[in-house]
Coordinates of C-alpha atoms in Angstrom, one line a residue:
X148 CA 12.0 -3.8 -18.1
X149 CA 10.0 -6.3 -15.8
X150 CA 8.8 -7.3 -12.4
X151 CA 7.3 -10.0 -11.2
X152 CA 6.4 -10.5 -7.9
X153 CA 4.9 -13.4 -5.8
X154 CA 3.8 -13.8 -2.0
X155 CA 4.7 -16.4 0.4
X156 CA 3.5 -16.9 4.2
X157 CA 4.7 -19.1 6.6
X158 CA 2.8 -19.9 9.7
X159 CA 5.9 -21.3 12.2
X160 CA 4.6 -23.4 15.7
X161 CA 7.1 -23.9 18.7
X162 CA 5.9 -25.5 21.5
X163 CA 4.0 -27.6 19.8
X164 CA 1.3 -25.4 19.1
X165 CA 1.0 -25.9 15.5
X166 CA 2.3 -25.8 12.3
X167 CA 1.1 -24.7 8.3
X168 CA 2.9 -24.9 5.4
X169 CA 3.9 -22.2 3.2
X170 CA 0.7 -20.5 1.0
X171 CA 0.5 -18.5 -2.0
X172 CA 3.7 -16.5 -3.6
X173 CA 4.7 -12.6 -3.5
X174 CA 7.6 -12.1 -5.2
X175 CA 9.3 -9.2 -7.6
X176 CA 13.1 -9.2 -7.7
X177 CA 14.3 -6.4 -10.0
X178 CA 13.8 -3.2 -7.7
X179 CA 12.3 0.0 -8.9
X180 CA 9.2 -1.2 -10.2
X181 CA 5.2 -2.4 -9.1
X182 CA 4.8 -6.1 -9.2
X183 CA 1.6 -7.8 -8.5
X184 CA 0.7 -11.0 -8.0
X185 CA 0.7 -12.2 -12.2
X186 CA 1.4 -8.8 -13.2
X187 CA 4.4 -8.1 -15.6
X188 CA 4.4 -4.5 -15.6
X189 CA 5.6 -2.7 -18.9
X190 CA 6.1 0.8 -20.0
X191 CA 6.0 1.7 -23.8
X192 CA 7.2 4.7 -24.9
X193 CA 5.7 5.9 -28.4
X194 CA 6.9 8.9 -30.6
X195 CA 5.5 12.3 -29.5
X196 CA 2.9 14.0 -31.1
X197 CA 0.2 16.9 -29.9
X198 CA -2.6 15.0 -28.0
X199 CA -5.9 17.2 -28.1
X200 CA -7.1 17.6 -24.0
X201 CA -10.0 16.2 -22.8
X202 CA -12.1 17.3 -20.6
X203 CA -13.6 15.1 -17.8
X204 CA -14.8 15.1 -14.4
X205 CA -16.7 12.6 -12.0
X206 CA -18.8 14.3 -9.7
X207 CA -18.3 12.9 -5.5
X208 CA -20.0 14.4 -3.1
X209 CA -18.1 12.8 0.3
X210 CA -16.1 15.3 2.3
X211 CA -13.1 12.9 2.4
X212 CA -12.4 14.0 -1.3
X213 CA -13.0 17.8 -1.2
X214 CA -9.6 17.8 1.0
X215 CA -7.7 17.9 -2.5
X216 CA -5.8 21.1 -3.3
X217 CA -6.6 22.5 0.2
X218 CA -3.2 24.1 2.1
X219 CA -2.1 22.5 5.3
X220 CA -3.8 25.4 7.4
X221 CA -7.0 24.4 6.2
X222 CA -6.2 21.0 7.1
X223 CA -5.1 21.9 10.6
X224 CA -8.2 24.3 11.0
X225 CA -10.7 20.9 10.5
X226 CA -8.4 18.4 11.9
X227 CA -5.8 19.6 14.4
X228 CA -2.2 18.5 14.7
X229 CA -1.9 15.5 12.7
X230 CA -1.1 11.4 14.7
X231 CA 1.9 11.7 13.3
X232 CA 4.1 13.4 9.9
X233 CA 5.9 10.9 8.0
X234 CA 8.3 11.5 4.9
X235 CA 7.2 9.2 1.6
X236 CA 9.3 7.6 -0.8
X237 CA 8.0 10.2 -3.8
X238 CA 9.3 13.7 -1.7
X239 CA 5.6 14.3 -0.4
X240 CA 4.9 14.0 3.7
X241 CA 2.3 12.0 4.8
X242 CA -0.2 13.6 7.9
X243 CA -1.6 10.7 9.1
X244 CA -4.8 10.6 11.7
X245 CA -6.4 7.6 13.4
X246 CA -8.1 6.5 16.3
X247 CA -6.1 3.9 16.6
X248 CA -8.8 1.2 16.2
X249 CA -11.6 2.4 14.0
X250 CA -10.1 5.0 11.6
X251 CA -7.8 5.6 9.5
X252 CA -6.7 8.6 7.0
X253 CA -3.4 9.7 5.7
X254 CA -3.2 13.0 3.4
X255 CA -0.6 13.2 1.0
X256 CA 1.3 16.9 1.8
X257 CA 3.3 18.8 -1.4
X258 CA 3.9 22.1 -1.4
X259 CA 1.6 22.5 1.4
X260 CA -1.1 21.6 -0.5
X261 CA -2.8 18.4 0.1
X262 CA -1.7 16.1 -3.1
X263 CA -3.6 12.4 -2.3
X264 CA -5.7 11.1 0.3
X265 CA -6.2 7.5 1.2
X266 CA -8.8 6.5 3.9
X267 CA -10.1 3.2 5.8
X268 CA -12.8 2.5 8.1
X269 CA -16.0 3.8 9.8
X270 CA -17.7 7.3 9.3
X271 CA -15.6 7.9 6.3
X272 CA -17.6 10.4 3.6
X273 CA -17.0 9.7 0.7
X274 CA -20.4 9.3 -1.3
X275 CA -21.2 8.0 -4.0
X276 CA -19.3 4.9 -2.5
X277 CA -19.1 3.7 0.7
X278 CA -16.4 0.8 3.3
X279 CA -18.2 -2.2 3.0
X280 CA -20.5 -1.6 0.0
X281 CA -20.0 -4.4 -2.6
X282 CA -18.4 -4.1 -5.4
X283 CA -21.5 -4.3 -8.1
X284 CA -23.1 -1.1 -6.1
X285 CA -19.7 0.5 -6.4
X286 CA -19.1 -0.2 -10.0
X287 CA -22.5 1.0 -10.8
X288 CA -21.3 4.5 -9.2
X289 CA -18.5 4.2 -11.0
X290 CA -17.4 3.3 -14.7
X291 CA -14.5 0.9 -14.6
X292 CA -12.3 0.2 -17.4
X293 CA -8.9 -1.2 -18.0
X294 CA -7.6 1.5 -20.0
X295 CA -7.7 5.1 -18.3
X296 CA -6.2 8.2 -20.2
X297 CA -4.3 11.0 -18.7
X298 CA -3.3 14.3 -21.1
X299 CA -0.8 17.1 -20.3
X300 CA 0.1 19.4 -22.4
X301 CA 1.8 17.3 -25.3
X302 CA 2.4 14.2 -23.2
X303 CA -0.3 11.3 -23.2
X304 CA -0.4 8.5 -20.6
X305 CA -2.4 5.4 -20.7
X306 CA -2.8 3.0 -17.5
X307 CA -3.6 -0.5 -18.4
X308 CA -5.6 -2.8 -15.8
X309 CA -5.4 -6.3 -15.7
X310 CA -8.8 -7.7 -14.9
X311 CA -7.2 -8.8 -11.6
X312 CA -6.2 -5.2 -10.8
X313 CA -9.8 -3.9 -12.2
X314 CA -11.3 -6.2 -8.9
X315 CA -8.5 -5.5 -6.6
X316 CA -8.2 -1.5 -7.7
X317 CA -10.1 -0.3 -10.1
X318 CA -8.9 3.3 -11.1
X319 CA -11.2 6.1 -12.0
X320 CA -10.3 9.4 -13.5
X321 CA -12.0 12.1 -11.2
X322 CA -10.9 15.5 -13.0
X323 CA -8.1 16.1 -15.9
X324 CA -5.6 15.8 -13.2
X325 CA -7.1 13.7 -10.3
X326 CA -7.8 10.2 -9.9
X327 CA -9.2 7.6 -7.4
X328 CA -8.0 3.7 -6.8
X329 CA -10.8 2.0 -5.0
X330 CA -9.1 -1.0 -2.9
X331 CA -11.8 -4.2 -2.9
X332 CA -11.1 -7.2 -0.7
X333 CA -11.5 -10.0 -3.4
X334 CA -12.6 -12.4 -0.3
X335 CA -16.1 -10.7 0.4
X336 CA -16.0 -8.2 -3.1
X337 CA -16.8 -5.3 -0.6
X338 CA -14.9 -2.1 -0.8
X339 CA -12.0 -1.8 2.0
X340 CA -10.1 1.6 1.5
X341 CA -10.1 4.8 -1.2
X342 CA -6.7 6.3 -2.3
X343 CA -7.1 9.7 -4.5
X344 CA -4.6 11.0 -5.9
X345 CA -2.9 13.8 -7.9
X346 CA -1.6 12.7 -11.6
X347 CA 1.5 13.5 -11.0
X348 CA 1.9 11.5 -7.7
X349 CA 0.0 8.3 -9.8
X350 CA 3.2 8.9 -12.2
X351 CA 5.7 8.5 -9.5
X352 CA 3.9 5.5 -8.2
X353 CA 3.0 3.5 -11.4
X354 CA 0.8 1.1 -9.5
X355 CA -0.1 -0.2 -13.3
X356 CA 1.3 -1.2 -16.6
X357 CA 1.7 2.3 -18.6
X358 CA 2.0 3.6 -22.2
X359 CA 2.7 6.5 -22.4
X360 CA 3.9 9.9 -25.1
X361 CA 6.5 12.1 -23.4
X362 CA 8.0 12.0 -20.1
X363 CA 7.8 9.9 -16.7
X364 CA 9.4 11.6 -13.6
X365 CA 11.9 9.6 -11.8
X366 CA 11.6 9.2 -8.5
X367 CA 13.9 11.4 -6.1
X368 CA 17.1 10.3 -4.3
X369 CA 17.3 10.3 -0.4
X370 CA 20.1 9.9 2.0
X371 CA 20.3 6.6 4.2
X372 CA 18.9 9.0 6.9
X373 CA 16.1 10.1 5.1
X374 CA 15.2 6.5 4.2
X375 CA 15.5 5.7 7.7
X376 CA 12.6 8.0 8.2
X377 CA 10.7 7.0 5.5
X378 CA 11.0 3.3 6.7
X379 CA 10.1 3.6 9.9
X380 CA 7.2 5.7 9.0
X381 CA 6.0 2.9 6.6
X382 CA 6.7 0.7 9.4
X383 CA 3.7 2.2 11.6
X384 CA 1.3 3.1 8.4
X385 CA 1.2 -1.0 8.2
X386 CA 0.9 -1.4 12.1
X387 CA -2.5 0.8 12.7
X388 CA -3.8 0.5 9.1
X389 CA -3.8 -3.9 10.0
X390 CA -5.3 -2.9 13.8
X391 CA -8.1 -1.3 11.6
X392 CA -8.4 -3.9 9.2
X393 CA -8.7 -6.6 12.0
X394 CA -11.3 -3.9 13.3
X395 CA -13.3 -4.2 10.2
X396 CA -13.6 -8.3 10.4
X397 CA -14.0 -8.3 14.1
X398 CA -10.6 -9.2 15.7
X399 CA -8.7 -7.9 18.5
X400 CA -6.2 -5.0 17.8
X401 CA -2.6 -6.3 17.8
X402 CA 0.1 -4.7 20.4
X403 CA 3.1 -3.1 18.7
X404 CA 6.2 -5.2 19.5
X405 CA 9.2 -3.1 19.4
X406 CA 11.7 -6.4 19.4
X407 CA 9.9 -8.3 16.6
X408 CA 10.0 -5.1 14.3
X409 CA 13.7 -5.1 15.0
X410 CA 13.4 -9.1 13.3
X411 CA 10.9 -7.9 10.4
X412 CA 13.5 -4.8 9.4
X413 CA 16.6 -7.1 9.4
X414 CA 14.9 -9.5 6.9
X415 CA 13.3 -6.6 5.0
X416 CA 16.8 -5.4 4.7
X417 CA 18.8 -8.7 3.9
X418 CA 16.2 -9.4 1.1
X419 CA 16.9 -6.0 -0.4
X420 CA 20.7 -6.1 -0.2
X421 CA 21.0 -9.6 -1.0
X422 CA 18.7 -9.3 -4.2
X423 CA 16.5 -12.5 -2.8
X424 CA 12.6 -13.0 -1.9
X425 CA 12.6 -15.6 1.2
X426 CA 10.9 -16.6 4.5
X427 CA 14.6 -18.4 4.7
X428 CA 18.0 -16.5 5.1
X429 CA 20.7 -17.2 2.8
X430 CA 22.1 -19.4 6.1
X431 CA 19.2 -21.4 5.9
X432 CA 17.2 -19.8 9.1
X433 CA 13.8 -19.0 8.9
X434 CA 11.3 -16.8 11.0
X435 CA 11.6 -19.3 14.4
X436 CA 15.5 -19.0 14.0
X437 CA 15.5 -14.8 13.7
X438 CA 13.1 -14.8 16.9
X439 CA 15.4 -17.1 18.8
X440 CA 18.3 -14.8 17.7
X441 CA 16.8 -11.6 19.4
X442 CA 15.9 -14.2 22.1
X443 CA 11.7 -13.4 21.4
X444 CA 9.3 -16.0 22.9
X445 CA 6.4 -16.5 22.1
X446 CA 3.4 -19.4 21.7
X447 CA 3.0 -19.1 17.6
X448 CA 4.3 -17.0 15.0
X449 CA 3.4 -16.3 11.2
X450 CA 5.3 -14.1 8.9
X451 CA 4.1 -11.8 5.4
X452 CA 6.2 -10.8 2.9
X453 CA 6.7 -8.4 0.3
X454 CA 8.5 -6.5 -2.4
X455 CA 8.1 -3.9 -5.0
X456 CA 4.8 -2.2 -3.6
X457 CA 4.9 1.0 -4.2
X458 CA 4.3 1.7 -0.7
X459 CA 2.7 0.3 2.4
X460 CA -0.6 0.9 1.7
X461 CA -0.9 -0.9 -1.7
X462 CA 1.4 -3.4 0.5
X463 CA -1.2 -4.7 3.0
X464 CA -4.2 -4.7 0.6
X465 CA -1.8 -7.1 -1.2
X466 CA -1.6 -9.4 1.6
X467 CA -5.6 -8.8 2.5
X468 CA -6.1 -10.5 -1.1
X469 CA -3.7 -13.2 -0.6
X470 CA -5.3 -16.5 1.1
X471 CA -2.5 -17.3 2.8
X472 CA -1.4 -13.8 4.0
X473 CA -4.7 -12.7 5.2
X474 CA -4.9 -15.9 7.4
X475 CA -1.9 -14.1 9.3
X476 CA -3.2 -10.7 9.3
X477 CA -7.0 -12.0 10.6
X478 CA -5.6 -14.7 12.7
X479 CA -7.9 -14.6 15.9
X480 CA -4.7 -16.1 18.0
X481 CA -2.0 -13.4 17.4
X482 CA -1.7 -10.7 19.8
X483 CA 1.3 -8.6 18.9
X484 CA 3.1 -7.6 15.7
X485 CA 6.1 -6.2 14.6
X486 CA 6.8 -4.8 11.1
X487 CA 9.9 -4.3 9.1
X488 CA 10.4 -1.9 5.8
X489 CA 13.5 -1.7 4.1
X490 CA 13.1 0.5 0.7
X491 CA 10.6 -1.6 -0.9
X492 CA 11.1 -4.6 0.9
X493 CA 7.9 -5.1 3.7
X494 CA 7.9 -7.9 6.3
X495 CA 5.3 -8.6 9.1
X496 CA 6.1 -11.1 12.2
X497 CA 2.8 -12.0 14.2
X498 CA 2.6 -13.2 17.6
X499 CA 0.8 -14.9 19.9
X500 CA 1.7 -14.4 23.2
X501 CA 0.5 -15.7 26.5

């Protein structure tokens, strides 16, 4: 089975501000799978047979990573209530704290264990590496390949990187059961965010092409309420985690727009139920004529799209490595956003306001 996915951003004037043309293409129609930009994903299944385990392990000395395996008091203890608790698409809960401007960590929660940990910004530990260092002083920390091997028990699952995933994010077996993806923007080859993650959580996500001996675990079933949560928490992950990625290159943090995110959602959501991958409604209407609808005004307005991510973090470092989406999402002019997730549908509407 396959997905391919492609980006698109539109850039809409009114006023007569000013106007650019469509860029780039993010697009994966058949739901349920990753798609990246030239990626066909592919999973082969071969016949079983015992696979002798191997033992590995990479040593990092940042305090970011030692938060693996700890319980949720622990985490409490160091870090106090958690920004916010948020309900992912695999059955784990994200605890997410930020600053708001400068920082930004989310700890995947199973079990009451932490499970994964992603992380963006300043004062981040997380030696050997560090946000900002370039990507030949990282990979010299690290050894990246485009094959990495995970073993349980009789099972045997190989990850295949592209080279264009092996710049983007690189993945690096920490421990028998523990790996890291290191997320690069392509534009200055300097490491942006870390993401480290249980094996069994990488298996849920299947951020790469796979072959694999045994089983893969299929993802779990919610109810339309429990999506609700999901989406709405995937909804603010992309709101701060761009404030801090504007933080990083120097721009102004964006105001959440609670209007406009009502306009991302109801695209996100007629993509997904409509089984199409448009800036343009199936009447024809693009981004100016959804803002008009909810009676929005603004000065200028651009628009990111996306599909098939496995979720909003591996969403937005997509668009940071698209030209044409990063122009939006670093664009010194826009002053508000509003974000829309429906399942794996993500939209983003920028403004610029008086």
């Amino acid at each position: 089975m396959r997905s391919i996915r492609f980006g698109v951003l539109l850039l809409l004037a009114v006023f007569s501000v000013y106007f650019l043309l469509e860029k780039g293409d993010f697009l994966a129609e058949r739901p349920g799978e990753y798609a990246s930009t030239g990626l066909i994903q592919r999973e082969y299944k071969l016949e079983p047979k015992e696979v002798p385990e191997k033992r590995s392990s990479i040593p990092l000395e940042g305090d970011t990573y030692q938060w693996m395996n700890k319980t949720t008091n622990q985490l409490e203890e160091k870090w106090g209530e958690p920004f916010r608790k948020d309900p992912s698409a695999y059955g784990y809960e994200w605890w997410v704290y930020t600053d708001e401007q400068d920082r930004y960590i989310q700890f995947g929660i199973d079990d009451n264990q932490v499970k994964s940990v992603y992380a963006l910004g300043k004062d981040l530990s997380i030696e050997p590496a560090e946000i900002g260092q370039a990507y030949d002083a990282v990979k010299k920390e690290f050894s990246f390949s485009n094959e990495v091997i995970y073993n349980k028990d009789f099972s045997s699952y190989t990850f295949r990187l592209t080279d264009e995933a092996l710049q983007e994010r690189p993945l690096i077996k920490v421990t028998d059961d523990i790996f890291l993806q290191l997320y690069f923007d392509t534009f200055t080859d300097k490491l942006s965010a870390v993401r480290m993650l249980s094996a069994d959580i990488l298996l849920l996500h299947r951020p790469y092409e796979i072959q694999y001996r045994g089983k893969l675990t299929n993802k779990p079933d919610f109810s339309e309420e429990q999506w609700t949560q999901i989406e709405q928490g995937a909804q603010q992950h992309i709101f701060h985690i761009s404030n801090v990625i504007r933080s990083q290159h120097d721009k102004s943090a964006l105001v959440w727009d609670e209007a406009v995110s009502e306009v991302a959602y109801l695209h996100s959501r007629d993509m997904a139920k409509n089984n199409y991958f448009s800036h343009y409604g199936q009447d024809g209407g693009g981004l100016k004529e959804r803002l008009a609808a909810k009676d929005v005004f603004y000065q200028a307005a651009g628009e990111n799209i996306a599909a098939q991510y496995p979720d909003a973090m591996a969403a937005i470092h997509g668009w940071l490595n698209s030209e044409g989406h990063r122009e939006a999402l670093l664009k010194d002019e826009f002053t508000h956003l509003g974000v829309g997730v429906h399942r794996f549908y993500y939209t983003q509407n920028f403004l610029q306001k008086p």
